[in-house]
């Protein structure tokens, strides 16, 4: 026979074609790669600090760069058991229904996972200053002055960060331009230290002649 019909064991879309007409093939050689795109997987990179809050079955909202403004609902299907030490992230597989086939393999997007609530106080991200191992916010005291206070930060998103310790609900913090207060407080501390050095104190008052 000059032709032979080979049928795929499953329905799907041809993603890769490894042969051309007239080519000889060996037994067991892969001729086509076929996949059912009715349901697609997305491998999302999650920061290691947030991995403990991710569980199989949690909901996820996915937005793709190819479809700005659209959000697709999915669910966490698998949490990979390893992490990348270079990027300090772990992979999470999110399953999404794709009946119309609009979500194509290789698309990039953003995944937001609906994790359980975290205990703590939420403040604007700009209110928290992180420099090295130091995490602080400026808190208003009873004299309407802002004092730096060390805090412990937790999970965050595009606009908010959770303070796990060091701040109580209802306390007022500087929400924007906190780095300016930080710079001013560092300058004040440096000037105070210089004032105690020999020759750096205030000039003596002139005596009466």
Coordinates of N, CA and C in Angstrom, one line a residue:
X1 N 0.8 -1.2 0.0 CA 0.0 0.0 0.0 C 0.9 1.2 0.0
X2 N 0.5 2.2 -0.8 CA 1.3 3.4 -0.9 C 1.0 4.4 0.3
X3 N -0.2 4.3 0.8 CA -0.6 5.2 1.9 C -1.2 4.4 3.1
X4 N -1.0 4.9 4.3 CA -1.5 4.2 5.5 C -2.1 5.3 6.4
X5 N -3.3 5.1 6.8 CA -4.0 6.0 7.7 C -3.7 5.6 9.2
X6 N -3.1 6.6 9.9 CA -2.8 6.4 11.4 C -3.7 7.3 12.1
X7 N -4.4 6.8 13.1 CA -5.4 7.6 13.8 C -4.8 7.8 15.2
X8 N -5.0 9.1 15.7 CA -4.5 9.5 17.0 C -5.4 8.8 18.1
X9 N -4.8 8.3 19.2 CA -5.6 7.7 20.2 C -6.5 8.6 21.0
X10 N -6.3 9.9 20.8 CA -7.1 10.9 21.5 C -7.4 12.1 20.6
X11 N -8.4 12.9 20.9 CA -8.7 14.1 20.2 C -7.8 15.2 20.7
X12 N -7.6 16.2 19.8 CA -6.8 17.3 20.2 C -6.3 18.2 19.1
X13 N -5.4 19.0 19.3 CA -4.8 19.9 18.4 C -3.3 19.5 18.1
X14 N -2.9 19.5 16.9 CA -1.5 19.2 16.5 C -0.7 20.4 16.9
X15 N 0.2 20.2 17.9 CA 1.1 21.2 18.4 C 2.5 21.2 17.7
X16 N 2.9 20.0 17.3 CA 4.2 19.8 16.6 C 4.1 18.7 15.6
X17 N 4.7 18.9 14.4 CA 4.8 18.0 13.3 C 6.2 17.7 13.0
X18 N 6.6 16.4 13.2 CA 8.0 16.0 13.0 C 8.4 15.3 11.7
X19 N 7.4 15.2 10.8 CA 7.7 14.5 9.6 C 7.2 15.3 8.4
X20 N 7.7 15.0 7.2 CA 7.2 15.5 6.0 C 6.9 14.4 5.0
X21 N 6.2 14.7 3.9 CA 5.8 13.7 3.0 C 7.0 13.1 2.4
X22 N 7.0 11.7 2.3 CA 8.1 11.0 1.7 C 9.3 10.6 2.6
X23 N 9.2 11.1 3.9 CA 10.3 10.9 4.8 C 10.1 9.5 5.4
X24 N 11.2 8.8 5.6 CA 11.2 7.4 6.2 C 11.3 7.6 7.7
X25 N 10.6 6.8 8.5 CA 10.6 6.9 9.9 C 10.9 5.6 10.5
X26 N 11.5 5.6 11.7 CA 11.8 4.3 12.4 C 10.6 4.0 13.4
X27 N 10.6 2.8 13.7 CA 9.5 2.3 14.7 C 9.7 3.1 16.0
X28 N 8.6 3.6 16.5 CA 8.6 4.3 17.8 C 9.0 5.8 17.7
X29 N 9.3 6.3 16.5 CA 9.6 7.7 16.3 C 8.4 8.6 16.5
X30 N 8.4 9.7 17.3 CA 7.3 10.5 17.4 C 7.0 11.3 16.1
X31 N 5.8 11.2 15.6 CA 5.5 11.9 14.3 C 4.8 13.2 14.6
X32 N 3.9 13.2 15.5 CA 3.1 14.4 15.8 C 3.0 14.6 17.3
X33 N 2.9 15.8 17.8 CA 2.6 16.1 19.2 C 1.2 16.7 19.2
X34 N 0.3 16.0 19.9 CA -1.2 16.3 20.0 C -1.6 16.6 21.4
X35 N -2.3 17.7 21.6 CA -2.8 18.0 23.0 C -4.2 18.4 23.0
X36 N -4.9 18.1 24.0 CA -6.3 18.6 24.2 C -6.2 19.9 24.9
X37 N -6.6 21.0 24.2 CA -6.5 22.3 24.8 C -7.8 22.8 25.4
X38 N -8.7 21.8 25.7 CA -10.0 22.2 26.4 C -9.7 22.7 27.8
X39 N -8.7 22.1 28.4 CA -8.2 22.6 29.7 C -6.7 22.8 29.6
X40 N -6.2 24.0 30.1 CA -4.8 24.3 29.9 C -4.2 24.5 31.3
X41 N -2.9 24.3 31.4 CA -2.2 24.5 32.7 C -1.3 25.8 32.6
X42 N -1.2 26.5 33.7 CA -0.4 27.6 33.8 C 0.6 27.4 34.9
X43 N 1.9 27.5 34.7 CA 2.9 27.3 35.7 C 3.2 28.7 36.2
X44 N 2.8 29.0 37.5 CA 3.0 30.4 38.0 C 4.2 30.3 39.0
X45 N 5.0 31.3 39.0 CA 6.1 31.5 40.0 C 5.6 32.2 41.2
X46 N 5.7 31.6 42.3 CA 5.3 32.2 43.6 C 6.5 32.4 44.5
X47 N 6.6 33.6 45.1 CA 7.7 33.9 46.0 C 7.6 32.9 47.2
X48 N 8.8 32.5 47.6 CA 8.9 31.5 48.7 C 8.2 31.9 50.0
X49 N 8.2 33.2 50.2 CA 7.5 33.7 51.4 C 6.0 33.5 51.4
X50 N 5.4 33.3 50.2 CA 4.0 33.1 50.0 C 3.6 31.6 49.8
X51 N 4.6 30.8 49.6 CA 4.3 29.4 49.2 C 3.5 28.7 50.3
X52 N 3.7 29.0 51.6 CA 3.1 28.3 52.7 C 1.6 28.5 52.7
X53 N 1.1 29.6 52.0 CA -0.3 30.0 52.0 C -1.0 29.4 50.8
X54 N -0.3 28.7 49.9 CA -0.9 28.1 48.7 C -1.3 26.7 48.9
X55 N -2.5 26.3 48.6 CA -3.1 25.0 48.7 C -3.8 24.6 47.4
X56 N -3.8 23.3 47.2 CA -4.5 22.7 46.0 C -6.0 23.0 46.2
X57 N -6.7 23.4 45.2 CA -8.1 23.7 45.2 C -8.4 25.2 45.4
X58 N -7.4 26.0 45.8 CA -7.7 27.5 45.9 C -8.0 28.1 44.6
X59 N -8.8 29.1 44.6 CA -9.2 29.8 43.3 C -8.0 30.7 42.9
X60 N -8.0 31.0 41.6 CA -7.0 31.9 41.0 C -7.6 32.7 39.9
X61 N -7.2 33.9 39.9 CA -7.6 34.8 38.8 C -6.4 35.1 37.9
X62 N -6.6 34.8 36.6 CA -5.5 34.9 35.6 C -5.8 36.0 34.6
X63 N -4.9 36.9 34.4 CA -5.0 37.9 33.3 C -3.8 37.7 32.4
X64 N -4.1 37.7 31.1 CA -3.1 37.5 30.1 C -2.7 38.8 29.4
X65 N -1.4 38.9 29.0 CA -1.0 40.1 28.3 C -1.7 40.2 26.9
X66 N -2.1 39.1 26.4 CA -2.7 39.1 25.0 C -4.1 39.6 25.1
X67 N -4.8 39.6 26.3 CA -6.2 40.0 26.4 C -6.3 41.0 27.6
X68 N -5.8 42.2 27.4 CA -5.8 43.2 28.5 C -7.2 43.5 29.0
X69 N -7.3 43.5 30.3 CA -8.6 43.8 30.9 C -9.5 42.6 31.2
X70 N -9.1 41.4 30.6 CA -9.9 40.2 30.9 C -9.3 39.4 32.0
X71 N -10.2 38.8 32.8 CA -9.7 37.9 33.9 C -10.4 36.6 33.7
X72 N -9.6 35.5 33.8 CA -10.1 34.1 33.6 C -9.9 33.4 35.0
X73 N -11.0 32.7 35.4 CA -11.0 32.1 36.7 C -10.4 30.7 36.5
X74 N -9.6 30.3 37.5 CA -9.0 28.9 37.5 C -8.9 28.4 38.9
X75 N -8.2 27.3 39.1 CA -7.9 26.7 40.4 C -6.5 26.1 40.5
X76 N -6.0 26.1 41.7 CA -4.7 25.5 41.9 C -4.8 24.0 41.8
X77 N -4.1 23.4 40.9 CA -4.2 21.9 40.7 C -3.0 21.2 41.3
X78 N -1.8 21.9 41.5 CA -0.7 21.2 41.9 C 0.4 22.2 42.4
X79 N 1.0 21.9 43.5 CA 2.1 22.7 44.1 C 3.4 21.9 44.0
X80 N 4.3 22.4 43.2 CA 5.5 21.6 42.9 C 6.3 21.5 44.2
X81 N 7.0 20.4 44.4 CA 7.7 20.1 45.7 C 9.1 20.8 45.8
X82 N 9.5 21.5 44.7 CA 10.9 22.1 44.8 C 10.7 23.6 44.6
X83 N 11.8 24.3 44.8 CA 11.9 25.7 44.6 C 13.2 26.1 43.9
X84 N 13.2 27.2 43.3 CA 14.4 27.7 42.5 C 15.2 28.6 43.5
X85 N 16.4 28.2 43.9 CA 17.2 29.0 44.8 C 17.7 30.3 44.2
X86 N 17.8 30.4 42.9 CA 18.2 31.6 42.2 C 17.2 32.7 42.3
X87 N 15.9 32.4 41.9 CA 14.9 33.4 41.9 C 14.1 33.4 43.2
X88 N 14.3 32.4 44.1 CA 13.6 32.2 45.4 C 12.1 32.1 45.2
X89 N 11.7 31.3 44.2 CA 10.3 31.1 43.9 C 10.1 29.6 43.8
X90 N 8.8 29.3 43.9 CA 8.4 27.9 43.7 C 7.2 27.9 42.6
X91 N 7.1 26.8 41.9 CA 6.1 26.8 40.9 C 4.8 26.2 41.4
X92 N 3.7 26.8 40.9 CA 2.3 26.3 41.2 C 1.6 26.2 39.9
X93 N 0.9 25.0 39.7 CA 0.1 24.8 38.5 C -1.3 25.2 38.7
X94 N -1.8 26.0 37.8 CA -3.2 26.5 37.8 C -3.9 25.9 36.6
X95 N -5.1 25.3 36.8 CA -5.9 24.8 35.7 C -7.0 25.7 35.3
X96 N -7.1 25.9 34.0 CA -8.1 26.8 33.5 C -8.9 26.1 32.3
X97 N -10.2 26.3 32.4 CA -11.0 25.8 31.3 C -10.8 26.7 30.0
X98 N -10.7 26.0 28.9 CA -10.4 26.8 27.6 C -11.3 26.2 26.5
X99 N -12.6 26.3 26.6 CA -13.5 25.7 25.6 C -13.4 26.4 24.3
X100 N -13.1 27.7 24.2 CA -13.0 28.4 22.9 C -11.6 28.3 22.3
X101 N -10.6 27.8 23.1 CA -9.3 27.7 22.5 C -8.5 29.0 22.4
X102 N -9.0 30.1 23.1 CA -8.3 31.4 23.0 C -7.0 31.4 23.8
X103 N -6.9 30.6 24.8 CA -5.7 30.6 25.6 C -4.7 29.6 25.0
X104 N -3.7 30.2 24.4 CA -2.7 29.4 23.6 C -1.5 29.0 24.4
X105 N -0.9 27.9 24.2 CA 0.4 27.5 24.9 C 1.4 28.6 24.6
X106 N 2.1 29.0 25.7 CA 3.2 29.9 25.6 C 2.8 31.4 25.9
X107 N 1.5 31.6 26.2 CA 1.1 33.0 26.6 C 1.7 33.3 28.0
X108 N 1.9 34.6 28.2 CA 2.4 35.1 29.5 C 1.2 35.9 30.1
X109 N 1.2 35.8 31.5 CA 0.1 36.5 32.2 C 0.5 36.6 33.7
X110 N -0.5 37.1 34.4 CA -0.3 37.3 35.9 C -1.4 36.5 36.6
X111 N -1.0 35.8 37.7 CA -1.8 34.9 38.4 C -2.0 35.5 39.8
X112 N -3.2 35.6 40.3 CA -3.5 36.1 41.6 C -4.3 34.9 42.3
X113 N -3.7 34.4 43.3 CA -4.3 33.2 44.0 C -5.0 33.7 45.3
X114 N -6.2 33.2 45.5 CA -7.1 33.5 46.6 C -6.6 32.7 47.8
X115 N -5.6 33.2 48.6 CA -5.1 32.5 49.7 C -5.9 32.9 50.9
X116 N -5.9 32.0 52.0 CA -6.7 32.3 53.2 C -6.2 33.6 53.9
X117 N -7.0 34.2 54.7 CA -6.7 35.5 55.3 C -5.5 35.3 56.2
X118 N -4.7 36.4 56.3 CA -3.5 36.5 57.1 C -3.8 37.5 58.2
X119 N -3.4 37.1 59.5 CA -3.6 38.0 60.6 C -2.6 39.1 60.6
X120 N -3.0 40.3 60.8 CA -2.1 41.4 60.8 C -2.8 42.7 60.4
X121 N -2.0 43.7 60.3 CA -2.6 45.1 59.9 C -2.1 45.3 58.5
X122 N -3.0 45.7 57.6 CA -2.6 46.0 56.2 C -2.3 47.5 56.1
X123 N -1.2 47.9 55.5 CA -0.8 49.3 55.2 C -0.4 49.4 53.8
X124 N -0.4 50.7 53.2 CA 0.1 50.8 51.9 C 1.5 50.4 51.8
X125 N 1.9 49.8 50.6 CA 3.3 49.4 50.4 C 4.3 50.5 50.6
X126 N 3.9 51.7 50.1 CA 4.8 52.9 50.2 C 5.1 53.3 51.6
X127 N 4.3 52.8 52.6 CA 4.5 53.2 54.0 C 5.6 52.4 54.6
X128 N 5.9 51.3 54.1 CA 7.0 50.4 54.7 C 8.3 50.7 54.0
X129 N 9.3 50.9 54.8 CA 10.7 51.1 54.3 C 11.5 49.8 54.7
X130 N 12.1 49.3 53.6 CA 12.9 48.0 53.8 C 14.3 48.4 53.3
X131 N 15.3 48.4 54.2 CA 16.7 48.6 53.9 C 17.5 47.5 54.6
X132 N 18.0 46.6 53.8 CA 18.8 45.5 54.3 C 17.9 44.6 55.2
X133 N 18.3 44.4 56.5 CA 17.5 43.6 57.4 C 16.5 44.4 58.2
X134 N 16.4 45.7 57.9 CA 15.6 46.6 58.7 C 14.3 46.9 57.9
X135 N 13.1 46.7 58.7 CA 11.8 47.0 58.1 C 11.1 48.0 59.1
X136 N 10.8 49.1 58.7 CA 10.2 50.1 59.6 C 9.1 50.9 58.9
X137 N 8.3 51.6 59.8 CA 7.3 52.5 59.4 C 7.4 53.7 60.3
X138 N 6.9 54.9 59.9 CA 6.8 56.0 60.7 C 5.4 56.2 61.3
X139 N 5.3 56.2 62.7 CA 4.1 56.1 63.4 C 3.9 57.5 64.1
X140 N 2.6 58.0 64.0 CA 2.3 59.2 64.7 C 2.2 59.0 66.2
X141 N 2.8 59.8 67.0 CA 2.7 59.7 68.5 C 1.7 60.7 69.0
X142 N 1.6 60.8 70.3 CA 0.6 61.6 71.0 C 0.8 63.1 70.8
X143 N 2.1 63.4 70.4 CA 2.4 64.8 70.2 C 2.3 65.2 68.7
X144 N 1.7 64.3 67.9 CA 1.5 64.6 66.5 C 2.9 64.6 65.8
X145 N 3.9 63.9 66.3 CA 5.1 63.7 65.6 C 5.2 62.3 65.1
X146 N 6.1 62.1 64.1 CA 6.2 60.8 63.5 C 7.5 60.2 64.0
X147 N 7.4 59.0 64.6 CA 8.6 58.3 65.1 C 8.8 57.0 64.3
X148 N 10.1 56.7 64.0 CA 10.3 55.4 63.3 C 10.1 54.2 64.2
X149 N 9.6 53.1 63.7 CA 9.3 51.9 64.5 C 9.6 50.7 63.7
X150 N 10.4 49.8 64.2 CA 10.7 48.5 63.5 C 9.5 47.6 63.5
X151 N 9.2 47.0 62.4 CA 8.0 46.1 62.2 C 8.5 44.8 61.5
X152 N 7.5 43.9 61.5 CA 7.7 42.6 60.8 C 6.7 42.6 59.7
X153 N 7.2 42.5 58.4 CA 6.3 42.5 57.3 C 5.9 41.1 56.8
X154 N 4.8 40.9 56.2 CA 4.3 39.7 55.7 C 4.0 39.7 54.2
X155 N 2.9 39.1 53.9 CA 2.4 39.0 52.5 C 2.1 40.4 52.0
X156 N 2.2 40.6 50.6 CA 1.9 41.8 50.0 C 1.3 41.6 48.6
X157 N 0.7 42.7 48.1 CA 0.2 42.7 46.7 C 0.6 44.0 46.1
X158 N 0.0 44.4 45.0 CA 0.4 45.5 44.3 C 0.3 46.8 45.1
X159 N -0.6 46.9 46.1 CA -0.8 48.1 46.8 C -0.7 48.0 48.3
X160 N -0.8 46.8 48.9 CA -0.8 46.7 50.3 C 0.2 45.7 50.8
X161 N 0.6 45.8 52.1 CA 1.5 44.9 52.7 C 1.0 44.6 54.1
X162 N 1.1 43.4 54.6 CA 0.6 43.0 55.9 C 1.7 43.2 56.9
X163 N 1.4 43.9 58.0 CA 2.4 44.0 59.1 C 2.0 43.0 60.2
X164 N 2.9 42.0 60.4 CA 2.7 40.9 61.3 C 3.0 41.3 62.8
X165 N 3.8 42.3 63.0 CA 4.2 42.6 64.3 C 4.8 44.0 64.3
X166 N 4.6 44.7 65.5 CA 5.1 46.1 65.7 C 4.2 47.2 65.4
X167 N 3.0 46.9 65.0 CA 2.0 47.9 64.7 C 0.6 47.4 65.1
X168 N -0.2 48.3 65.7 CA -1.5 48.0 66.2 C -2.6 48.6 65.3
X169 N -3.7 48.0 65.2 CA -4.8 48.5 64.4 C -5.2 49.9 64.9
X170 N -5.4 50.8 64.0 CA -5.8 52.2 64.4 C -4.7 53.2 64.5
X171 N -3.4 52.7 64.6 CA -2.3 53.6 64.6 C -2.1 54.3 63.3
X172 N -1.7 55.5 63.3 CA -1.6 56.3 62.0 C -0.1 56.2 61.6
X173 N 0.1 55.9 60.3 CA 1.5 55.8 59.7 C 1.6 56.8 58.5
X174 N 2.8 57.1 58.2 CA 3.1 57.9 57.0 C 2.9 57.0 55.8
X175 N 2.0 57.4 54.9 CA 1.6 56.5 53.8 C 2.5 56.7 52.6
X176 N 3.0 58.0 52.4 CA 3.7 58.3 51.2 C 5.0 59.1 51.6
X177 N 6.0 59.0 50.8 CA 7.3 59.7 51.0 C 7.9 59.5 52.3
X178 N 7.7 58.3 52.9 CA 8.3 57.9 54.2 C 9.8 57.9 54.1
X179 N 10.4 57.7 52.9 CA 11.8 57.7 52.8 C 12.4 59.1 53.1
X180 N 11.6 60.2 52.9 CA 12.1 61.5 53.2 C 12.3 61.6 54.7
X181 N 11.3 61.1 55.5 CA 11.5 61.2 57.0 C 12.6 60.3 57.4
X182 N 12.8 59.2 56.8 CA 13.9 58.3 57.1 C 15.2 59.0 56.9
X183 N 15.4 59.7 55.8 CA 16.6 60.4 55.5 C 16.8 61.5 56.5
X184 N 15.7 62.2 56.9 CA 15.9 63.3 57.9 C 16.2 62.8 59.3
X185 N 15.7 61.6 59.7 CA 16.0 61.1 61.0 C 17.4 60.6 61.0
X186 N 17.9 60.0 59.9 CA 19.3 59.6 59.8 C 20.3 60.8 59.9
X187 N 19.9 61.9 59.3 CA 20.7 63.1 59.3 C 20.7 63.7 60.7
X188 N 19.5 63.7 61.4 CA 19.5 64.2 62.8 C 20.3 63.4 63.7
X189 N 20.3 62.0 63.6 CA 21.1 61.2 64.4 C 22.6 61.5 64.2
X190 N 23.0 61.7 62.9 CA 24.4 61.9 62.6 C 24.8 63.2 63.2
X191 N 24.0 64.3 63.1 CA 24.4 65.6 63.6 C 24.5 65.5 65.2
X192 N 23.6 64.8 65.8 CA 23.6 64.6 67.3 C 24.9 64.0 67.7
X193 N 25.3 63.0 66.9 CA 26.6 62.3 67.2 C 27.8 63.2 67.1
X194 N 27.8 64.0 66.0 CA 28.9 65.0 65.8 C 28.9 66.0 66.8
X195 N 27.8 66.4 67.4 CA 27.8 67.5 68.4 C 28.6 67.1 69.7
X196 N 28.7 65.8 69.9 CA 29.5 65.3 71.1 C 30.9 65.2 70.8
X197 N 31.4 65.4 69.6 CA 32.8 65.2 69.3 C 33.6 66.5 69.7
X198 N 34.9 66.4 70.0 CA 35.7 67.5 70.4 C 35.7 68.5 69.2
X199 N 35.5 69.8 69.6 CA 35.6 70.8 68.5 C 34.3 70.9 67.7
X200 N 33.3 70.1 68.0 CA 32.1 70.2 67.2 C 30.9 70.7 68.0
X201 N 31.1 71.1 69.2 CA 30.1 71.6 70.1 C 29.7 73.0 69.7
X202 N 28.7 73.6 70.3 CA 28.3 75.0 70.0 C 29.4 76.0 70.4
X203 N 29.6 77.1 69.6 CA 30.6 78.1 69.9 C 30.3 78.8 71.2
X204 N 31.3 79.0 72.0 CA 31.1 79.7 73.3 C 30.6 81.1 73.1
X205 N 29.8 81.6 74.0 CA 29.3 83.0 73.9 C 30.4 84.0 74.2
X206 N 30.4 85.1 73.5 CA 31.4 86.1 73.7 C 31.2 86.8 75.0
X207 N 32.3 87.0 75.8 CA 32.2 87.7 77.1 C 32.1 89.2 76.9
X208 N 31.5 89.8 77.9 CA 31.3 91.2 77.9 C 32.7 91.9 78.1
X209 N 33.0 92.9 77.4 CA 34.3 93.6 77.5 C 34.3 94.6 78.6

